[in-house]
Amino acid sequence: MALIVQKYGGTSVGSVERIQAVAQRVYKTVQAGNSLVVVVSAMGKTTDGLVKLANEISPNPNRREMDMLLSTGEQVTIALLSMALQELGQPAISMTGAQVGIVTEAEHSRARILHIETTRLSRHINEGKVVVVAGFQGTSSTGEMEITTLGRGGSDTSAVAIAAALRANFCEIYTDVPGILTTDPRLVAEAQLMDAITCDEMLELASLGAKVLHPRAVEIARNYGVPLVVRSSWTDQPGTWVTSAKPQGRSLINLEIARPVDAVEFDTDQAKVALLRVPDKPGVAARLFGEISRQKVDVDLIIQSVHEGNSNDIAFTVTTPILKRAEAVATAIAPALRSQSNPKLEEAEVMVEHNIAKVSIAGAGMIGRPGVAAKMFATLAEAGVNIQMISTSEVKVSCVVNANQCDRAVLALRSAFEIEAEGQGSRGAGESACIDSPLPLRPSAPLPNCPPVRGVALDLNQARLAIRQLPDRPGMAAKLFGLLAQHNISVDMIIQSQRCRVIDGVPRRDIAFTVSRIDGENAKKMLTQIAAELGWGEVVLDSAIAKVSIVGAGMVGQPGIAAKMFEALAQQQINIQMIATSEIKISCVVAQEQGVKALQAIHAAFELAGSEKFVVPA
């Protein structure tokens, strides 16, 4: 007999008939000998309707009152589903988040779960009842017992958190698609269903806008080793399993706000190759990395900064043993990248740096926490460590620094994030030994017999900010991203240009980053004011961008993957404005109007389409 937590989204319970269908599915699961907790969302578009009512009353409604209002939607569903189960002869009881014992931060509209008091919940389960729980909500830990909501995707978060707290055998997420697909079936009807995907891959896809699972839910599953399966509410298909490595023992207290960083990693076996002043036009990245791929040069980080005039910079890191090959490829191709449209443009220049190290913080607790990256940058600044390159993903922030500062950087980060040393990072041959570091939190190994790229995602809700001529010295990134964190603005991609200009004796670089589009104007206004005070250059906002990404644990060690992605975009005459990579993700910023075409081109290039067409129910 298994203890199962099931979650049904709004479309799955959007009418009386659908609620009765869910009751039948739940009843069959119990009849098969299982104990069950069911977490539900509000019916259909109920939440949207409540938000509309609030906006008719007030253009800026109080967040506490919004929580009071929005939490009623789920209460309707739990009562109706409990009634439907009772009509089938199945004992059931409906419970709000507060009654279940979901205790959260006192943050209205975006609370995180602190812990779940499972005593009452367990008692009802032991009595043979199906417990029907209102998702998306809890109660604050203060004596006031305030109703709180968890924000977008909160019902997913509720379900996985309850599964973790109860140590359930697994958690089933029922939705309007048959599982996790290689891309959004609304954009590519032939998107292919995956049998399984790793938590790391799912974290990246969920954070990139794949709406099947919320990143916070995946984060909890990864941290607590909860087996997850995503299935269709309309069929009996097996769905997609989201797998995670067996977790280390982790307390269920401070469930969502416990340590965001699990490891500090380093690698001194690295060198950097940068091409400066390459033409800003379609096909340049494809040509460069196509040649790199043909020469079997395996690249780690790839960064393309925001353009300056008609050109931009592309930098990448490689392991030291293959540096000569990488340098030779870059040097050979640089003259061919001269802009034919503007002969006066300086020829692309190759810059090589040997003595560098990559220092990273890793952990599934970083999602949506703008202060984590800012804390890393501040820590490095306080240690006097200057950052040369930055690369970010949902579970890792990596900085390239001078190799002789590696020890200092790792020690400082380990202290700041309270990480104990257990093992060693990767050392280059002949390098001075860097201090011991915790065992690296590497991405999950790819699942057997899976293609290197598992999915393609498109995010149309981002804006890009660029700050020109930021002083190139320790503390600048810390100050910049610390300010954004203070204003609760989360940053996604962060790119620091390789081109350095000396102005009034001060070396300066451009830095660009993406934020949620709704934060773009506020961020620009705040940064423009600070830039004037601190002597930074112009702050430029571009809201007409799209971010298209590929994700796959099998990409590691396959130099042709990036080249294939860039070539797919070049063939469609889509210009790449920015590039950022992690071990299992490559993201490109393109023009907003080309976003859908970019996704479709990349999905086709990696032959991810299946033979079946998926139609998402209304």
XYZ file of C-alpha atoms in Angstrom:
618
model
C 0.000 0.000 0.000
C 1.388 3.388 -1.043
C 0.864 6.857 0.354
C 0.275 9.109 -2.654
C -0.225 12.858 -2.992
C -2.179 13.899 -6.088
C -2.549 17.470 -7.368
C -5.209 18.629 -9.847
C -4.943 22.003 -11.575
C -7.682 24.479 -12.393
C -8.654 23.038 -15.777
C -8.889 19.547 -14.244
C -11.553 20.761 -11.788
C -13.090 23.453 -13.997
C -16.681 22.170 -13.868
C -18.942 19.877 -11.830
C -18.464 17.151 -14.450
C -14.676 17.438 -14.249
C -14.738 17.399 -10.446
C -16.821 14.202 -10.604
C -14.291 12.704 -13.046
C -11.470 13.547 -10.628
C -13.476 11.928 -7.808
C -13.765 8.733 -9.869
C -9.995 8.675 -10.466
C -9.291 9.280 -6.775
C -11.791 6.563 -5.780
C -10.109 4.006 -8.085
C -6.692 4.854 -6.601
C -8.001 4.256 -3.065
C -9.776 1.041 -4.106
C -6.393 -0.236 -5.340
C -5.228 -0.116 -1.702
C -3.557 3.302 -1.519
C -3.816 6.139 0.995
C -4.396 9.488 -0.625
C -4.017 13.228 -0.109
C -5.452 15.352 -2.925
C -4.356 18.959 -3.476
C -6.513 21.096 -5.764
C -6.469 24.512 -7.381
C -9.395 26.889 -7.832
C -11.905 25.920 -10.544
C -10.956 26.998 -14.068
C -10.539 30.760 -14.342
C -11.841 31.466 -10.809
C -8.624 33.159 -9.675
C -8.575 35.408 -12.753
C -12.184 36.396 -12.003
C -11.354 37.242 -8.393
C -8.379 39.357 -9.469
C -10.643 41.214 -11.920
C -13.185 41.930 -9.155
C -10.423 43.282 -6.922
C -9.116 45.542 -9.677
C -12.604 46.926 -10.202
C -12.597 47.973 -6.556
C -9.011 49.214 -6.341
C -6.228 49.776 -8.893
C -3.689 48.716 -6.252
C -5.442 46.332 -3.835
C -3.910 45.585 -0.442
C -1.879 42.354 -0.562
C -3.329 40.996 2.681
C -6.864 41.433 1.388
C -5.868 39.849 -1.925
C -4.729 36.757 -0.014
C -8.052 36.675 1.826
C -9.867 36.930 -1.499
C -7.816 34.541 -3.630
C -7.667 31.795 -0.985
C -11.467 31.391 -1.302
C -11.153 29.915 -4.800
C -9.518 26.687 -3.610
C -11.987 26.372 -0.724
C -14.857 26.037 -3.192
C -13.059 23.207 -5.005
C -12.104 21.215 -1.894
C -15.656 21.241 -0.577
C -17.158 20.155 -3.918
C -14.571 17.388 -4.456
C -15.094 16.076 -0.915
C -18.853 15.977 -1.543
C -18.288 14.123 -4.843
C -16.114 11.513 -3.081
C -18.663 11.073 -0.307
C -21.349 10.470 -2.947
C -19.227 7.555 -4.199
C -19.122 6.139 -0.665
C -15.510 7.223 -0.088
C -14.862 8.939 3.290
C -13.268 12.328 2.613
C -12.608 15.598 4.420
C -11.743 19.020 2.981
C -9.088 21.117 4.671
C -7.701 24.599 4.077
C -3.977 25.263 4.133
C -4.284 26.513 7.710
C -6.218 23.408 8.839
C -3.644 21.122 7.245
C -0.884 22.937 9.144
C 0.987 24.609 6.277
C 2.982 27.312 8.088
C 4.574 30.020 5.959
C 6.511 33.253 6.137
C 4.426 36.346 6.899
C 4.759 37.479 3.271
C 1.442 38.084 1.549
C 1.052 36.918 -2.073
C 4.494 35.242 -2.245
C 5.012 33.334 1.016
C 7.426 30.406 1.271
C 6.626 27.324 3.327
C 8.450 27.041 6.652
C 7.068 23.682 7.803
C 3.951 21.523 7.811
C 2.321 20.264 11.028
C 1.266 16.811 9.856
C -0.418 15.474 13.034
C -4.007 16.208 12.009
C -3.357 15.248 8.404
C -1.861 11.893 9.414
C -4.771 11.169 11.753
C -7.335 11.558 8.968
C -5.234 9.405 6.615
C -5.005 6.667 9.246
C -8.799 6.807 9.605
C -9.102 5.850 5.926
C -10.201 9.259 4.676
C -9.097 10.991 1.521
C -7.859 14.401 2.669
C -8.672 17.099 0.088
C -6.381 20.083 0.605
C -6.645 23.650 -0.684
C -3.445 24.330 -2.611
C -1.698 27.685 -2.973
C -2.267 28.756 0.655
C -1.088 28.515 4.249
C -1.006 30.526 7.431
C 1.743 32.751 8.761
C 3.902 31.662 11.679
C 3.047 34.790 13.655
C 0.492 34.770 16.463
C -1.951 36.635 14.204
C -2.571 33.479 12.092
C -2.729 35.449 8.845
C -3.877 33.667 5.674
C -1.059 33.703 3.117
C -0.784 32.561 -0.487
C 2.276 31.047 -2.128
C 2.230 32.912 -5.426
C 2.088 31.566 -8.971
C 2.224 27.765 -9.170
C 1.460 27.548 -5.464
C -0.674 24.413 -5.707
C 2.248 22.473 -7.199
C 4.382 23.747 -4.330
C 1.745 22.735 -1.738
C 1.479 19.212 -3.153
C 5.211 18.460 -3.283
C 5.795 20.020 0.156
C 3.049 17.837 1.666
C 4.562 14.775 -0.061
C 7.973 15.663 1.437
C 6.512 16.255 4.924
C 4.554 12.986 4.889
C 7.416 11.090 3.211
C 4.900 9.933 0.626
C 5.869 7.236 -1.848
C 5.360 9.672 -4.716
C 3.501 12.785 -5.864
C 1.323 12.863 -8.996
C 0.721 16.195 -10.743
C -2.365 16.007 -12.987
C -2.595 18.630 -15.703
C -4.034 19.284 -19.176
C -1.096 17.740 -21.085
C -0.048 14.049 -21.008
C 3.251 14.765 -19.249
C 6.367 16.817 -19.876
C 6.907 17.579 -23.553
C 10.012 18.660 -25.438
C 8.460 22.113 -25.862
C 5.171 23.974 -25.582
C 2.605 22.074 -27.689
C 0.806 25.357 -28.349
C 3.874 26.424 -30.367
C 4.950 23.036 -31.784
C 2.045 20.599 -32.116
C 4.458 17.679 -32.659
C 6.220 18.225 -29.321
C 7.293 14.834 -28.023
C 6.345 13.289 -24.694
C 9.272 12.296 -22.427
C 9.098 9.148 -20.300
C 11.448 10.634 -17.702
C 13.551 13.720 -17.026
C 16.021 14.600 -14.270
C 15.164 17.180 -11.616
C 18.030 19.391 -12.794
C 16.730 19.390 -16.368
C 13.190 20.038 -15.148
C 14.363 22.894 -12.914
C 15.889 24.639 -15.901
C 12.871 24.031 -18.160
C 10.379 25.078 -15.470
C 12.329 28.248 -14.768
C 12.521 29.038 -18.477
C 8.753 29.267 -18.742
C 7.671 25.631 -19.283
C 4.426 25.889 -17.339
C 3.777 22.209 -16.529
C 5.576 22.375 -13.166
C 6.503 25.359 -11.059
C 10.243 25.677 -10.277
C 9.589 25.871 -6.523
C 7.835 22.501 -6.634
C 10.765 20.950 -8.529
C 13.183 22.547 -6.053
C 11.435 20.838 -3.109
C 11.325 17.510 -4.972
C 15.068 17.750 -5.683
C 15.992 18.772 -2.151
C 13.917 16.042 -0.464
C 14.081 13.295 -3.098
C 10.319 13.246 -3.756
C 9.517 11.080 -6.824
C 7.286 13.163 -9.108
C 5.129 12.100 -12.035
C 3.259 14.475 -14.355
C 0.156 12.951 -15.928
C -2.909 13.931 -17.930
C -6.231 14.418 -16.143
C -8.040 13.114 -19.235
C -6.259 9.810 -19.976
C -4.612 6.875 -18.211
C -1.239 7.384 -19.930
C 1.785 6.806 -17.646
C 3.039 10.405 -17.945
C 6.576 11.634 -17.244
C 8.639 10.800 -14.161
C 10.880 13.519 -12.719
C 13.827 11.761 -11.094
C 16.168 13.047 -8.408
C 19.256 11.712 -6.719
C 18.859 10.405 -3.196
C 19.137 13.548 -1.041
C 21.312 14.038 1.967
C 19.332 14.255 5.215
C 17.624 17.649 5.210
C 15.438 19.084 7.959
C 11.751 19.629 7.227
C 11.934 22.805 9.326
C 12.359 25.939 7.178
C 11.376 23.715 4.276
C 11.581 26.352 1.548
C 13.996 28.830 3.102
C 16.713 26.491 4.338
C 20.248 26.833 2.977
C 20.000 28.000 -0.656
C 23.571 26.956 -1.489
C 24.700 23.349 -1.055
C 28.239 23.525 -2.418
C 31.102 25.792 -3.396
C 32.945 24.393 -6.408
C 36.083 25.442 -8.247
C 38.064 24.488 -11.338
C 41.555 25.855 -12.012
C 41.987 23.703 -15.111
C 40.543 26.498 -17.261
C 41.606 29.080 -19.802
C 39.634 31.805 -21.532
C 39.503 32.685 -25.225
C 37.714 35.884 -26.239
C 36.988 37.274 -29.692
C 36.519 41.027 -29.525
C 34.655 43.144 -32.098
C 32.971 40.343 -34.033
C 30.175 41.563 -36.372
C 26.741 41.769 -34.796
C 24.825 39.793 -37.427
C 23.238 36.336 -37.915
C 25.593 33.397 -38.428
C 28.715 34.630 -36.635
C 28.327 32.384 -33.560
C 27.303 29.478 -35.802
C 30.438 29.868 -37.905
C 32.772 30.162 -34.916
C 31.368 27.275 -32.888
C 30.828 25.144 -35.987
C 34.584 25.286 -36.576
C 35.270 24.682 -32.874
C 33.045 21.600 -33.057
C 34.779 20.276 -36.176
C 38.124 20.601 -34.382
C 36.689 18.591 -31.447
C 37.262 21.420 -28.971
C 35.025 20.992 -25.931
C 33.852 24.353 -24.568
C 32.647 25.017 -21.015
C 31.170 28.503 -20.536
C 30.070 30.569 -23.555
C 29.252 34.238 -23.136
C 28.244 36.793 -25.751
C 27.814 40.287 -24.382
C 25.384 43.003 -25.433
C 26.402 44.640 -28.717
C 28.330 47.881 -28.945
C 27.665 49.638 -32.231
C 27.837 47.023 -34.997
C 29.929 44.530 -33.071
C 30.071 42.527 -29.880
C 32.349 40.093 -28.036
C 32.169 36.325 -27.678
C 34.181 34.583 -24.949
C 34.431 30.938 -23.987
C 36.395 28.816 -21.554
C 38.150 25.529 -22.250
C 40.280 23.136 -20.236
C 43.982 23.975 -20.252
C 45.167 20.909 -22.271
C 43.137 21.945 -25.334
C 43.822 25.678 -25.111
C 46.336 25.669 -27.990
C 43.776 24.024 -30.293
C 41.043 26.468 -29.208
C 43.346 29.449 -29.700
C 44.376 28.218 -33.140
C 40.730 27.870 -34.235
C 39.830 31.336 -32.953
C 42.905 32.940 -34.550
C 42.239 31.250 -37.897
C 38.601 32.289 -38.071
C 38.966 35.847 -36.721
C 39.993 37.455 -40.062
C 37.024 35.792 -41.783
C 34.660 37.455 -39.331
C 35.608 40.966 -40.525
C 32.413 42.856 -41.285
C 31.943 43.072 -45.056
C 29.273 45.707 -44.632
C 31.594 48.024 -42.709
C 35.226 47.651 -43.817
C 36.276 50.402 -41.398
C 35.345 48.198 -38.472
C 38.426 46.910 -36.666
C 39.267 43.264 -37.295
C 38.125 40.793 -34.675
C 40.850 40.383 -32.069
C 41.621 37.164 -30.191
C 42.456 37.510 -26.513
C 43.689 34.524 -24.487
C 44.002 34.333 -20.725
C 45.695 31.358 -19.072
C 45.697 31.887 -15.343
C 42.022 31.783 -14.534
C 39.776 29.723 -12.291
C 36.033 29.126 -12.291
C 34.423 29.425 -8.872
C 30.761 28.466 -8.466
C 28.025 28.280 -5.867
C 25.455 25.549 -6.457
C 22.126 24.617 -4.934
C 18.457 24.176 -5.774
C 17.449 26.844 -3.247
C 18.463 29.842 -5.379
C 15.271 30.080 -7.409
C 13.587 33.449 -7.190
C 15.980 34.672 -4.493
C 17.715 37.764 -5.856
C 19.927 38.051 -2.783
C 21.904 34.842 -3.408
C 23.907 36.021 -6.456
C 24.290 39.453 -4.853
C 25.717 37.824 -1.712
C 28.235 35.872 -3.819
C 29.408 39.030 -5.587
C 29.610 40.981 -2.302
C 31.613 38.164 -0.695
C 34.125 38.146 -3.561
C 34.374 41.938 -3.440
C 35.100 41.911 0.298
C 37.839 39.348 -0.375
C 39.326 41.636 -3.036
C 38.514 39.212 -5.873
C 37.676 40.795 -9.238
C 35.129 39.018 -11.467
C 36.054 38.558 -15.138
C 33.060 36.545 -16.359
C 29.684 35.631 -14.873
C 27.404 32.771 -15.927
C 24.133 31.915 -14.226
C 21.563 29.130 -14.207
C 18.741 28.156 -11.857
C 21.005 25.992 -9.699
C 24.408 27.628 -10.152
C 26.213 30.962 -10.364
C 29.746 30.762 -11.781
C 32.421 33.472 -11.832
C 35.722 33.429 -13.673
C 38.511 34.977 -11.556
C 42.304 35.066 -11.537
C 43.722 31.669 -10.596
C 45.882 33.179 -7.854
C 42.693 34.409 -6.161
C 40.990 30.992 -6.203
C 41.928 30.046 -2.634
C 40.707 33.356 -1.282
C 37.458 33.194 -3.268
C 36.566 29.641 -2.205
C 37.410 30.274 1.455
C 35.308 33.438 1.514
C 32.322 31.842 -0.232
C 32.473 28.755 1.954
C 32.395 30.945 5.036
C 29.619 33.222 3.739
C 27.315 30.330 2.806
C 28.326 28.144 5.786
C 29.592 25.246 3.673
C 31.905 22.691 5.283
C 34.842 21.265 3.324
C 34.550 17.582 2.437
C 36.398 16.926 -0.783
C 38.358 18.630 -3.518
C 37.576 20.581 -6.631
C 39.256 20.140 -9.988
C 42.904 21.228 -10.241
C 44.785 21.895 -13.425
C 48.047 20.120 -14.058
C 50.901 22.170 -12.680
C 48.586 24.593 -10.896
C 49.090 25.519 -7.281
C 46.705 23.451 -5.204
C 43.493 25.283 -4.439
C 42.009 24.642 -0.988
C 39.761 21.710 -0.316
C 36.157 22.267 -1.333
C 32.940 20.315 -0.789
C 32.272 17.549 -3.245
C 30.943 19.293 -6.362
C 27.192 19.292 -6.826
C 27.340 18.203 -10.448
C 24.209 18.086 -12.593
C 22.348 14.785 -12.578
C 23.801 12.199 -14.922
C 21.778 11.982 -18.141
C 19.144 9.275 -18.195
C 20.152 6.238 -20.297
C 19.330 6.235 -24.017
C 18.229 9.874 -23.976
C 19.241 12.497 -26.565
C 21.672 15.167 -25.306
C 19.019 17.900 -25.657
C 15.782 17.098 -23.832
C 13.747 20.238 -24.304
C 13.527 23.699 -25.817
C 11.931 26.586 -23.920
C 10.912 30.114 -24.799
C 10.547 33.009 -22.363
C 8.752 36.047 -23.778
C 8.442 37.807 -20.429
C 11.936 39.202 -20.032
C 13.579 42.571 -20.522
C 17.276 43.346 -20.874
C 19.130 46.084 -19.043
C 22.649 47.148 -19.993
C 24.868 49.470 -17.999
C 27.648 51.018 -20.027
C 31.124 51.751 -18.674
C 30.914 50.194 -15.236
C 34.294 50.480 -13.412
C 36.140 47.153 -13.673
C 37.081 46.628 -10.040
C 35.987 44.451 -7.109
C 32.629 45.414 -5.658
C 30.873 46.766 -8.741
C 28.789 43.628 -9.411
C 28.084 43.370 -5.683
C 26.809 46.940 -5.543
C 24.718 46.587 -8.702
C 23.031 43.281 -7.893
C 22.790 44.111 -4.204
C 20.652 47.134 -5.149
C 18.415 44.961 -7.309
C 18.087 42.414 -4.491
C 17.069 45.158 -2.047
C 14.220 46.010 -4.433
C 13.312 42.295 -4.702
C 14.164 42.195 -8.414
C 15.317 38.750 -9.565
C 17.961 38.623 -12.287
C 18.265 35.833 -14.833
C 21.125 36.024 -17.369
C 24.131 38.145 -16.384
C 26.755 38.987 -19.012
C 29.897 41.046 -18.500
C 31.564 42.310 -21.680
C 35.130 41.262 -22.453
C 35.991 44.585 -24.055
C 37.616 46.984 -21.613
C 37.874 50.747 -22.086
C 40.089 53.026 -19.996
C 38.271 56.298 -19.344
C 39.933 58.945 -17.161
C 42.423 56.318 -16.038
C 39.693 53.876 -14.916
C 39.204 50.549 -16.793
C 35.509 50.059 -17.550
C 33.290 47.314 -18.971
C 29.641 47.016 -19.952
C 27.412 44.639 -18.003
C 24.026 43.364 -19.193
C 21.386 41.235 -17.514
C 17.787 40.162 -17.950
C 14.905 40.655 -15.529
C 11.179 39.997 -15.626
C 9.572 42.484 -18.004
C 7.300 43.832 -15.265
C 10.425 44.834 -13.315
C 12.186 46.451 -16.279
C 11.021 50.067 -15.977
C 11.412 50.189 -12.194
C 14.902 48.679 -12.431
C 15.938 51.187 -15.113
C 14.620 54.149 -13.104
C 16.393 53.049 -9.947
C 19.690 52.202 -11.707
C 19.709 55.417 -13.757
C 19.585 57.416 -10.538
C 22.363 55.331 -8.934
C 24.489 55.465 -12.121
C 24.421 59.258 -12.058
C 25.499 59.292 -8.405
C 28.316 56.739 -8.853
C 29.620 57.859 -12.238
C 28.457 54.801 -14.158
C 27.524 55.128 -17.819
C 24.156 55.030 -19.556
C 21.453 52.522 -18.497
C 19.708 51.017 -21.545
C 16.441 49.027 -21.366
C 15.170 46.739 -24.141
C 11.805 45.095 -23.465
C 11.400 43.648 -26.974
C 13.495 40.506 -26.398
C 12.891 36.774 -26.150
C 15.062 34.130 -24.528
C 15.218 30.729 -26.194
C 17.055 27.888 -24.455
C 17.984 24.246 -24.837
C 18.330 21.969 -21.820
C 19.856 18.514 -21.435
C 22.127 16.681 -19.002
C 23.717 14.879 -21.972
C 25.140 18.098 -23.455
C 28.267 17.893 -21.288
C 31.322 17.006 -23.378
C 29.551 17.400 -26.737
C 31.018 20.454 -28.515
C 28.635 20.199 -31.470
C 25.487 21.020 -29.475
C 26.045 24.786 -29.241
C 27.085 24.936 -32.896
C 23.893 23.160 -33.974
C 21.730 25.573 -31.976
C 23.494 28.633 -33.379
C 23.330 27.242 -36.947
C 19.568 26.648 -36.639
C 19.122 30.313 -35.746
C 21.486 31.481 -38.505
C 19.539 29.551 -41.151
C 16.438 31.526 -40.167
C 18.410 34.805 -40.254
C 17.843 35.242 -36.516
C 20.513 37.382 -34.885
C 21.781 36.306 -31.453
C 21.982 39.296 -29.114
C 23.353 37.528 -26.021
C 24.552 34.012 -25.128
C 24.897 32.440 -21.689
C 25.522 28.807 -20.781
C 25.673 26.401 -17.876
C 26.605 22.717 -17.910
C 23.117 21.645 -19.012
C 21.668 24.780 -20.639
C 22.416 27.169 -23.493
C 20.337 30.350 -23.682
C 20.223 32.944 -26.464
C 18.522 36.331 -26.408
C 16.891 37.214 -29.734
C 14.397 39.829 -30.909
C 10.949 39.314 -29.393
C 9.174 38.984 -32.751
C 11.569 36.152 -33.712
C 11.139 34.178 -30.478
C 8.559 31.638 -31.647
C 10.366 31.083 -34.967
C 13.623 30.569 -33.044
C 12.055 27.936 -30.782
C 10.520 26.085 -33.721
C 13.804 26.131 -35.677
C 15.832 24.783 -32.745
C 13.236 22.111 -31.895
C 13.372 20.911 -35.520
C 17.197 21.038 -35.662
C 17.510 18.638 -32.736
C 14.810 16.357 -34.219
C 12.722 16.456 -31.056
C 9.340 16.226 -32.786
C 7.237 13.105 -32.381
C 4.645 11.600 -34.700
C 1.685 12.475 -32.490
C 0.118 15.930 -32.304
C -0.958 17.178 -28.892
C -3.988 19.400 -28.539
C -4.201 21.211 -25.216
C -7.819 21.233 -23.930
C -9.466 24.622 -23.516
